[in-house]
Coordinates of C-alpha atoms in Angstrom, one line a residue:
Chain A
M1 CA 208.4 -101.2 -198.1
P2 CA 204.6 -99.8 -198.7
S3 CA 202.8 -99.2 -195.4
F4 CA 198.9 -99.2 -195.1
S5 CA 196.6 -97.9 -192.5
L6 CA 193.8 -100.0 -191.0
S7 CA 191.2 -97.9 -192.9
T8 CA 192.9 -98.3 -196.3
I9 CA 192.7 -102.0 -195.8
Q10 CA 189.1 -101.9 -194.6
G11 CA 188.5 -100.0 -197.6
Y12 CA 189.9 -102.5 -199.8
V13 CA 188.0 -105.3 -198.1
L14 CA 184.6 -103.5 -198.3
D15 CA 185.3 -102.8 -202.2
R16 CA 185.5 -106.8 -202.5
L17 CA 182.1 -106.7 -200.3
D18 CA 179.8 -104.6 -202.2
G19 CA 180.7 -101.7 -199.9
N20 CA 178.1 -103.0 -197.3
S21 CA 179.3 -101.4 -194.3
T22 CA 176.2 -101.9 -192.5
L23 CA 176.3 -105.7 -192.8
Y24 CA 180.0 -105.7 -192.3
T25 CA 180.9 -103.2 -189.4
S26 CA 184.0 -101.6 -188.7
P27 CA 184.8 -103.7 -185.6
E28 CA 184.1 -106.7 -187.4
L29 CA 186.2 -105.7 -190.3
T30 CA 189.3 -104.7 -187.9
Y31 CA 188.9 -108.3 -186.0
V32 CA 189.0 -110.1 -189.3
I33 CA 192.0 -108.3 -190.8
N34 CA 193.9 -108.9 -187.6
E35 CA 192.8 -112.3 -187.5
C36 CA 194.2 -112.6 -191.3
I37 CA 197.5 -111.0 -190.3
G38 CA 197.9 -113.5 -187.9
V39 CA 197.2 -116.6 -189.9
I40 CA 199.6 -115.3 -192.6
S41 CA 202.2 -114.7 -189.9
L42 CA 201.6 -118.3 -188.8
F43 CA 202.1 -120.1 -192.2
T44 CA 204.7 -117.8 -193.4
G45 CA 206.5 -116.6 -190.3
F46 CA 206.9 -113.4 -192.2
F47 CA 206.8 -111.2 -189.2
K48 CA 210.0 -112.0 -187.7
N49 CA 211.2 -110.3 -184.6
T50 CA 214.5 -109.8 -183.0
V51 CA 214.5 -108.9 -179.1
Q52 CA 217.6 -107.7 -177.6
L53 CA 217.7 -107.9 -173.6
P54 CA 220.6 -106.4 -172.1
G55 CA 221.5 -107.7 -168.6
F56 CA 218.8 -110.2 -169.1
T57 CA 220.3 -113.1 -167.2
V58 CA 220.1 -113.8 -163.6
A59 CA 222.9 -115.7 -161.7
N60 CA 222.0 -119.3 -161.4
Q61 CA 218.6 -119.0 -162.7
R62 CA 217.6 -122.1 -164.8
V63 CA 214.3 -121.4 -166.6
Y64 CA 213.7 -118.1 -168.4
T65 CA 210.5 -117.0 -169.7
T66 CA 210.0 -116.0 -173.6
P67 CA 209.6 -112.3 -173.6
N68 CA 206.3 -110.6 -174.8
G69 CA 206.2 -110.0 -178.5
M70 CA 207.9 -113.3 -179.4
L71 CA 205.6 -116.5 -180.5
A72 CA 208.4 -119.0 -181.0
P73 CA 212.2 -118.1 -180.7
V74 CA 214.2 -119.8 -183.2
I75 CA 217.7 -118.4 -182.5
I76 CA 219.2 -117.2 -179.2
S77 CA 222.6 -115.6 -178.9
F78 CA 224.4 -115.1 -175.6
E79 CA 226.7 -112.0 -175.6
G80 CA 226.6 -112.1 -179.1
R81 CA 227.5 -115.7 -179.6
Q82 CA 224.8 -117.8 -181.2
L83 CA 223.9 -120.9 -179.1
Q84 CA 222.8 -124.3 -180.3
R85 CA 219.3 -125.3 -180.3
I86 CA 218.7 -128.8 -178.7
S87 CA 215.5 -130.5 -177.2
L88 CA 215.5 -130.7 -173.5
R89 CA 215.2 -134.5 -173.6
K90 CA 218.4 -134.7 -175.7
L91 CA 220.1 -132.0 -173.5
A92 CA 219.2 -133.9 -170.4
R93 CA 220.6 -137.1 -171.7
A94 CA 224.0 -135.6 -173.2
R95 CA 224.5 -133.8 -170.1
K96 CA 223.3 -135.4 -166.9
N97 CA 224.1 -132.5 -164.7
F98 CA 222.8 -129.8 -167.0
L99 CA 220.7 -128.2 -164.3
T100 CA 223.8 -127.6 -162.0
D101 CA 226.5 -127.1 -164.6
N102 CA 227.6 -123.6 -164.6
T103 CA 229.6 -121.3 -166.5
T104 CA 232.2 -120.9 -163.8
S105 CA 233.2 -124.4 -164.4
F106 CA 232.1 -125.2 -167.9
G107 CA 232.6 -121.8 -170.0
P108 CA 230.1 -119.9 -171.5
P109 CA 226.6 -121.3 -172.7
D110 CA 226.6 -123.2 -175.7
F111 CA 223.0 -124.7 -175.8
W112 CA 219.7 -123.5 -175.5
A113 CA 216.6 -125.8 -175.0
P114 CA 212.9 -124.6 -175.5
I115 CA 210.3 -125.6 -172.9
G116 CA 207.2 -125.1 -175.1
I117 CA 206.8 -121.7 -176.5
G118 CA 207.0 -119.8 -173.2
M119 CA 210.0 -121.0 -171.6
F120 CA 213.5 -121.9 -172.4
L121 CA 216.9 -122.7 -170.6
M122 CA 220.6 -122.3 -171.4
S123 CA 223.3 -124.9 -170.7
P124 CA 225.7 -124.4 -168.8
I125 CA 223.7 -122.0 -166.4
D126 CA 225.0 -118.7 -166.1
S127 CA 226.5 -118.1 -162.6
V128 CA 227.2 -114.7 -162.9
G129 CA 224.2 -113.0 -164.5
G130 CA 223.6 -109.7 -166.1
H131 CA 224.5 -111.1 -169.5
S132 CA 222.9 -109.9 -172.5
I133 CA 220.9 -112.3 -174.9
T134 CA 219.3 -111.7 -178.3
L135 CA 216.2 -113.8 -179.4
T136 CA 215.2 -113.9 -183.0
G137 CA 212.1 -115.9 -183.8
I138 CA 208.4 -115.5 -184.9
G139 CA 206.8 -112.5 -183.5
Q140 CA 203.5 -111.7 -182.6
P141 CA 202.2 -109.3 -185.3
P142 CA 201.1 -105.9 -184.4
L143 CA 197.4 -105.5 -183.6
L144 CA 195.6 -102.7 -185.7
V145 CA 193.1 -101.0 -183.6
N146 CA 192.4 -97.4 -184.6
P147 CA 191.7 -96.5 -188.2
T148 CA 195.0 -94.6 -188.4
D149 CA 197.0 -97.6 -187.3
V150 CA 199.7 -98.6 -189.9
I151 CA 201.3 -101.8 -190.7
V152 CA 204.2 -102.3 -193.2
L153 CA 203.5 -104.8 -195.7
E154 CA 204.2 -106.0 -199.0
N155 CA 201.5 -105.1 -201.6
E156 CA 201.0 -109.0 -201.9
Y157 CA 200.1 -109.3 -198.6
V158 CA 197.4 -106.6 -198.7
E159 CA 195.8 -108.6 -201.6
M160 CA 195.9 -111.7 -199.5
I161 CA 194.3 -109.7 -196.8
T162 CA 191.5 -108.5 -198.9
A163 CA 190.9 -112.2 -200.5
Y164 CA 190.6 -113.8 -197.0
C165 CA 188.2 -111.2 -195.5
A166 CA 186.1 -111.3 -198.6
H167 CA 185.7 -115.0 -198.0
R168 CA 185.6 -114.9 -194.1
L169 CA 183.2 -112.1 -193.4
P170 CA 180.2 -113.8 -195.3
L171 CA 180.4 -116.7 -192.8
K172 CA 177.9 -114.8 -191.0
I173 CA 175.4 -115.2 -193.8
G174 CA 176.2 -118.8 -194.8
G175 CA 174.5 -120.5 -197.7
K176 CA 175.5 -119.9 -201.3
I177 CA 177.0 -116.3 -200.7
F178 CA 179.4 -117.9 -198.2
A179 CA 180.0 -121.0 -200.3
D180 CA 181.0 -118.7 -203.1
G181 CA 183.6 -117.3 -201.1
S182 CA 185.7 -120.4 -201.2
L183 CA 187.1 -119.2 -204.4
E184 CA 188.6 -116.4 -202.4
L185 CA 190.0 -118.7 -200.1
N186 CA 191.6 -120.7 -202.7
E187 CA 193.2 -117.4 -203.9
F188 CA 194.5 -116.9 -200.4
Y189 CA 195.8 -120.2 -199.8
D190 CA 197.7 -120.3 -203.3
K191 CA 199.4 -116.8 -202.5
L192 CA 200.1 -118.0 -199.1
K193 CA 201.8 -121.0 -200.5
Q194 CA 203.7 -119.0 -203.0
R195 CA 204.8 -116.7 -200.0
A196 CA 205.8 -119.4 -197.8
R197 CA 208.0 -120.8 -200.2
Y198 CA 209.8 -117.4 -200.7
E199 CA 210.0 -116.8 -197.0
T200 CA 211.5 -120.3 -196.4
W201 CA 214.0 -119.6 -199.1
I202 CA 215.3 -116.3 -197.7
S203 CA 215.2 -117.6 -194.2
P204 CA 216.1 -121.3 -194.4
K205 CA 217.0 -121.2 -190.5
Y206 CA 213.3 -121.4 -189.8
S207 CA 212.7 -125.0 -190.2
L208 CA 209.2 -124.1 -189.0
L209 CA 208.4 -122.8 -192.2
R210 CA 209.5 -125.7 -194.1
T211 CA 207.1 -128.0 -192.1
A212 CA 204.2 -125.4 -192.3
L213 CA 204.8 -125.3 -196.0
G214 CA 204.1 -129.1 -196.3
A215 CA 201.0 -130.3 -198.0
N216 CA 199.3 -131.5 -195.1
S217 CA 198.6 -128.0 -193.9
M218 CA 197.3 -126.7 -196.9
R219 CA 194.9 -129.8 -197.4
P220 CA 192.1 -129.1 -195.1
A221 CA 191.5 -125.6 -196.5
E222 CA 191.4 -127.2 -200.2
G223 CA 188.9 -129.6 -198.8
V224 CA 186.6 -126.9 -197.8
A225 CA 187.0 -125.0 -201.0
A226 CA 186.0 -128.2 -202.8
Q227 CA 182.5 -128.2 -200.9
Chain B
M1 CA 196.2 -111.3 -174.2
T2 CA 192.8 -112.1 -175.6
S3 CA 189.8 -111.8 -173.3
V4 CA 186.8 -114.0 -173.4
Q5 CA 184.8 -110.9 -174.2
T6 CA 186.5 -110.5 -177.6
I7 CA 186.0 -114.2 -178.6
Y8 CA 182.3 -113.7 -177.3
G9 CA 182.0 -110.6 -179.5
Q10 CA 183.2 -112.5 -182.7
V11 CA 180.8 -115.3 -182.3
C12 CA 178.1 -112.8 -181.8
Y13 CA 178.9 -111.1 -185.1
T14 CA 179.0 -114.5 -186.8
L15 CA 175.6 -115.3 -185.4
C16 CA 174.3 -111.9 -186.6
E17 CA 173.9 -110.6 -183.1
D18 CA 175.1 -107.4 -181.8
P19 CA 177.9 -107.9 -179.5
P20 CA 177.3 -104.9 -177.3
N21 CA 174.1 -106.6 -176.2
G22 CA 175.3 -110.2 -176.5
L23 CA 173.4 -113.2 -177.5
T24 CA 169.9 -112.1 -177.3
L25 CA 167.7 -114.0 -180.0
G26 CA 167.9 -117.0 -177.9
M27 CA 169.3 -119.5 -180.2
V28 CA 172.4 -119.8 -178.3
T29 CA 172.7 -118.6 -174.7
L30 CA 175.7 -116.9 -172.9
Q31 CA 176.1 -120.0 -170.7
Q32 CA 176.1 -122.4 -173.9
F33 CA 178.9 -120.1 -175.2
L34 CA 180.8 -120.4 -172.1
D35 CA 180.6 -124.1 -171.9
I36 CA 181.6 -124.6 -175.3
L37 CA 184.5 -122.3 -174.9
G38 CA 185.7 -124.5 -172.0
V39 CA 185.4 -127.7 -174.1
V40 CA 187.1 -126.1 -177.2
L41 CA 190.1 -124.6 -175.4
L42 CA 190.8 -128.0 -173.4
D43 CA 190.5 -129.6 -176.7
F44 CA 193.2 -127.2 -178.4
C45 CA 195.3 -127.3 -175.3
Q46 CA 195.4 -131.1 -175.2
R47 CA 196.1 -131.5 -178.9
T48 CA 198.8 -128.9 -179.4
G49 CA 200.8 -128.6 -176.1
L50 CA 202.4 -125.6 -177.0
V51 CA 202.7 -124.0 -173.5
K52 CA 204.3 -126.2 -171.0
T53 CA 204.1 -126.5 -167.2
I54 CA 206.9 -127.5 -165.0
F55 CA 205.8 -128.8 -161.7
T56 CA 207.9 -130.4 -158.9
A57 CA 206.3 -132.5 -156.4
P58 CA 207.9 -133.7 -153.1
I59 CA 209.3 -137.5 -153.0
K60 CA 208.4 -139.5 -150.1
A61 CA 210.2 -142.7 -149.2
G62 CA 208.4 -145.8 -150.0
V63 CA 205.9 -143.9 -152.2
S64 CA 206.0 -144.9 -155.9
L65 CA 202.7 -143.3 -157.2
Y66 CA 202.7 -139.7 -157.6
Q67 CA 199.7 -137.3 -158.7
V68 CA 199.8 -135.1 -161.6
P69 CA 198.2 -131.8 -161.0
D70 CA 195.1 -130.8 -162.8
D71 CA 196.9 -127.9 -164.5
L72 CA 199.4 -130.4 -166.3
M73 CA 197.7 -132.0 -169.0
K74 CA 200.0 -135.2 -169.4
P75 CA 203.5 -135.6 -168.0
E76 CA 205.9 -135.7 -171.0
L77 CA 209.2 -135.7 -169.3
A78 CA 210.1 -136.6 -165.7
F79 CA 213.3 -135.8 -163.6
V80 CA 214.4 -136.9 -160.0
S81 CA 216.9 -134.4 -158.6
G82 CA 217.1 -132.9 -162.2
K83 CA 218.3 -136.0 -163.9
I84 CA 215.9 -137.1 -166.5
K85 CA 214.3 -140.5 -166.1
E86 CA 213.4 -142.8 -168.9
R87 CA 209.5 -143.2 -169.8
V88 CA 208.5 -146.9 -169.9
T89 CA 205.5 -149.1 -169.8
E90 CA 204.4 -151.3 -167.2
D91 CA 205.0 -154.1 -169.7
D92 CA 208.4 -153.1 -170.0
L93 CA 209.0 -153.3 -166.1
T94 CA 207.4 -156.4 -165.8
N95 CA 209.3 -158.2 -168.5
G96 CA 212.8 -156.5 -167.4
H97 CA 212.4 -156.8 -163.6
F98 CA 210.4 -159.6 -162.3
K99 CA 209.9 -158.1 -158.8
W100 CA 210.0 -154.5 -159.8
R101 CA 207.1 -153.5 -157.5
T102 CA 209.1 -154.6 -154.4
E103 CA 212.5 -152.9 -155.2
N104 CA 213.7 -149.7 -153.6
G105 CA 216.1 -147.3 -154.6
W106 CA 217.0 -144.3 -156.7
P107 CA 214.2 -144.1 -159.2
R108 CA 215.5 -144.7 -162.8
Q109 CA 212.3 -145.1 -164.8
W110 CA 208.5 -144.0 -164.9
H111 CA 205.5 -145.1 -166.4
E112 CA 201.8 -143.8 -166.3
D113 CA 199.9 -146.8 -168.1
N114 CA 197.7 -149.1 -166.2
L115 CA 197.3 -146.5 -163.5
P116 CA 194.4 -144.1 -162.4
P117 CA 194.1 -141.1 -164.3
K118 CA 196.7 -138.4 -163.7
Y119 CA 199.3 -140.7 -161.9
M120 CA 202.6 -141.8 -162.6
E121 CA 204.7 -144.2 -160.8
L122 CA 208.5 -144.3 -160.3
Y123 CA 210.6 -147.4 -160.4
P124 CA 212.4 -148.4 -158.2
R125 CA 210.2 -147.2 -155.3
P126 CA 212.1 -144.1 -153.9
S127 CA 214.2 -145.0 -150.7
F128 CA 214.6 -141.4 -149.4
N129 CA 212.6 -138.4 -148.8
G130 CA 213.1 -135.1 -150.8
V131 CA 212.6 -131.8 -149.5
S132 CA 208.8 -131.1 -148.3
Y133 CA 207.1 -128.1 -149.6
P134 CA 204.5 -126.4 -147.5
G135 CA 200.8 -126.7 -148.1
T136 CA 197.8 -129.0 -147.3
T137 CA 195.6 -129.0 -150.5
L138 CA 196.6 -130.9 -153.6
P139 CA 198.8 -130.5 -155.7
I140 CA 201.6 -130.0 -153.2
G141 CA 204.8 -128.6 -154.9
K142 CA 206.3 -125.9 -156.7
Y143 CA 205.9 -124.6 -160.3
G144 CA 208.4 -123.1 -162.9
D145 CA 211.7 -124.8 -162.1
F146 CA 213.3 -128.0 -161.2
F147 CA 214.8 -127.4 -158.0
P148 CA 217.4 -130.2 -158.4
A149 CA 219.0 -129.8 -154.9
D150 CA 215.5 -130.7 -153.3
N151 CA 215.8 -134.4 -154.5
N152 CA 212.2 -134.3 -155.7
L153 CA 210.3 -135.4 -158.9
T154 CA 209.9 -132.8 -161.6
M155 CA 207.4 -133.4 -164.4
I156 CA 206.8 -131.2 -167.6
G157 CA 203.8 -131.4 -169.7
A158 CA 201.2 -129.2 -171.7
A159 CA 199.7 -126.8 -169.6
A160 CA 195.9 -127.0 -169.0
P161 CA 193.8 -123.9 -169.0
D162 CA 194.0 -122.3 -165.6
I163 CA 190.0 -121.9 -165.5
T164 CA 187.3 -124.5 -165.9
A165 CA 184.4 -122.4 -165.3
W166 CA 184.5 -119.6 -167.6
T167 CA 183.0 -116.2 -167.3
L168 CA 183.0 -112.8 -169.3
V169 CA 184.1 -111.0 -166.5
D170 CA 185.6 -111.8 -162.8
S171 CA 184.0 -111.3 -159.5
S172 CA 185.7 -107.9 -159.5
G173 CA 184.3 -107.0 -162.9
N174 CA 187.5 -107.3 -164.7
P175 CA 187.6 -109.0 -168.1
V176 CA 188.7 -112.6 -168.0
Y177 CA 191.7 -113.5 -170.2
L178 CA 192.9 -116.5 -171.9
Q179 CA 196.2 -117.4 -170.2
A180 CA 197.2 -120.8 -171.8
I181 CA 197.2 -119.7 -175.4
S182 CA 198.7 -117.5 -177.8
D183 CA 197.1 -114.4 -179.1
V184 CA 197.7 -115.6 -182.8
F185 CA 195.8 -118.7 -182.1
T186 CA 192.8 -117.2 -180.4
P187 CA 190.7 -116.5 -183.6
Y188 CA 190.8 -120.2 -184.4
L189 CA 189.0 -120.8 -181.0
V190 CA 186.1 -118.9 -182.6
Y191 CA 186.1 -121.7 -185.3
G192 CA 186.1 -124.3 -182.7
I193 CA 183.1 -122.7 -180.9
L194 CA 181.2 -122.0 -184.1
E195 CA 181.8 -125.5 -185.2
Q196 CA 179.9 -126.9 -182.1
I197 CA 177.1 -124.5 -182.5
F198 CA 176.7 -125.2 -186.1
S199 CA 176.7 -128.7 -185.6
A200 CA 174.3 -128.9 -182.5
D201 CA 170.9 -129.9 -182.9
G202 CA 169.0 -126.4 -183.1
E203 CA 167.9 -123.3 -184.9
M204 CA 171.6 -122.7 -185.8
R205 CA 172.4 -125.9 -187.5
D206 CA 174.2 -125.5 -190.6
L207 CA 176.5 -128.3 -191.6
Q208 CA 178.2 -126.4 -194.3
R209 CA 179.4 -123.8 -191.9
A210 CA 180.2 -126.5 -189.2
A211 CA 182.3 -128.3 -191.8
Y212 CA 184.3 -125.3 -192.5
C213 CA 184.8 -124.2 -189.1
R214 CA 185.8 -127.5 -188.0
T215 CA 188.5 -127.4 -191.0
R216 CA 189.8 -124.1 -189.8
F217 CA 190.1 -125.3 -186.0
L218 CA 191.9 -128.4 -187.3
E219 CA 194.3 -125.9 -189.3
A220 CA 195.1 -124.4 -186.1
V221 CA 196.0 -127.6 -184.5
T222 CA 198.1 -128.6 -187.4
L223 CA 200.2 -125.2 -187.2
A224 CA 200.5 -125.4 -183.4
E225 CA 201.6 -129.0 -183.8
H226 CA 204.3 -127.9 -186.3
I227 CA 205.4 -125.0 -183.9
A228 CA 205.3 -127.6 -180.9
R229 CA 207.3 -130.2 -183.0
E230 CA 210.1 -127.4 -183.6
D231 CA 210.0 -126.8 -179.9
L232 CA 210.4 -130.3 -178.9
L233 CA 212.8 -131.2 -181.6
D234 CA 212.7 -134.8 -181.0
D235 CA 212.9 -135.9 -184.6
E236 CA 215.9 -133.8 -185.7
D237 CA 218.1 -131.3 -183.8
E238 CA 220.0 -128.8 -185.6

């Protein structure tokens, strides 16, 4: 897969902005490029991450914190066995003693329940500890800081980034120049939509993508473009 | 983690000011920025509830009203001794149990309507004392777990920002970071702040840009709601 350095992407963006590096400074470009990668990641979930945590569980610990670099875990495996995801409310109703049932009496964990995006628990609770778990989900995309920092992206994403930046950076000017950028925004959302469909197709487990793909999340941006 | 300084820098860029020098033109002041940041952050946390807080408060015999701590926006789930309790309304209680206010026993339900802000009430009124926790200033309790053996009340809800009066750096001169929000959402806070600046009555008023920024802020809210819905999974479990 092609990789692009920050300076290369900045060059593509400046090409769309008449090469005006005085008005659009390098730190500004860097911030908006990172912002765009984050937006694409949120909409499409393209930056999936798997975190393996050997010896992660602690004996009788109920609540675990989602590790750094993971925005929203979708799949959790305990010792290589995938757990079934359930809401905390449903788990609490289905298993009245879910906070005290442990693996000694009830066998290995078979459910996990997210508590927001920052915490989760497994049921039954591991009474031994030291077991490995694997989390797969939507990760935090890498932050580009130095001009030589590289990100691995498909070409299509780079086009999306340049379209986004070409529309977003003139926000500081306002007026007609900024309004004209709404065409770039339309281009960005069109590509984003196509990409989100593709990502949903290759990763159907990520139901987040199915919902984010819905018309509702696209509507506000189209509203802006129409102004 | 994103610092307040980073958000400030982006706002400066968009207002055509130089971030190293800060807001010097006088159209928007640093204090205005910090005030708006607090409002926008609170609004975002309230609307999305992506990050949750678990708080366990000691139960006192004969006391049915319990205070929700300030850093928990709104209780969504309640547990007593680690067992989930049904959320109802005062109407449900009145219609279902004529003398509900005088009953004592093991709590089965809770409600938060028709009460002072940030309070919840258990029904029936607890007839036992849970394990007490040390502390004299409110909120007295423990964070981060359910402590089922303590026979206490655990509430789970969206986390509120841990700071209410924001500054660029703390008293030691270290950058202040945004704790209650994931990094990928922080660029959207800039849009929330800019919306307030562009829609305020003043030199910076620009309704076109205000509308755009509002739309982008709402885009973040929509995305965060999708993720939060996935996490709650109340509609459909896989």
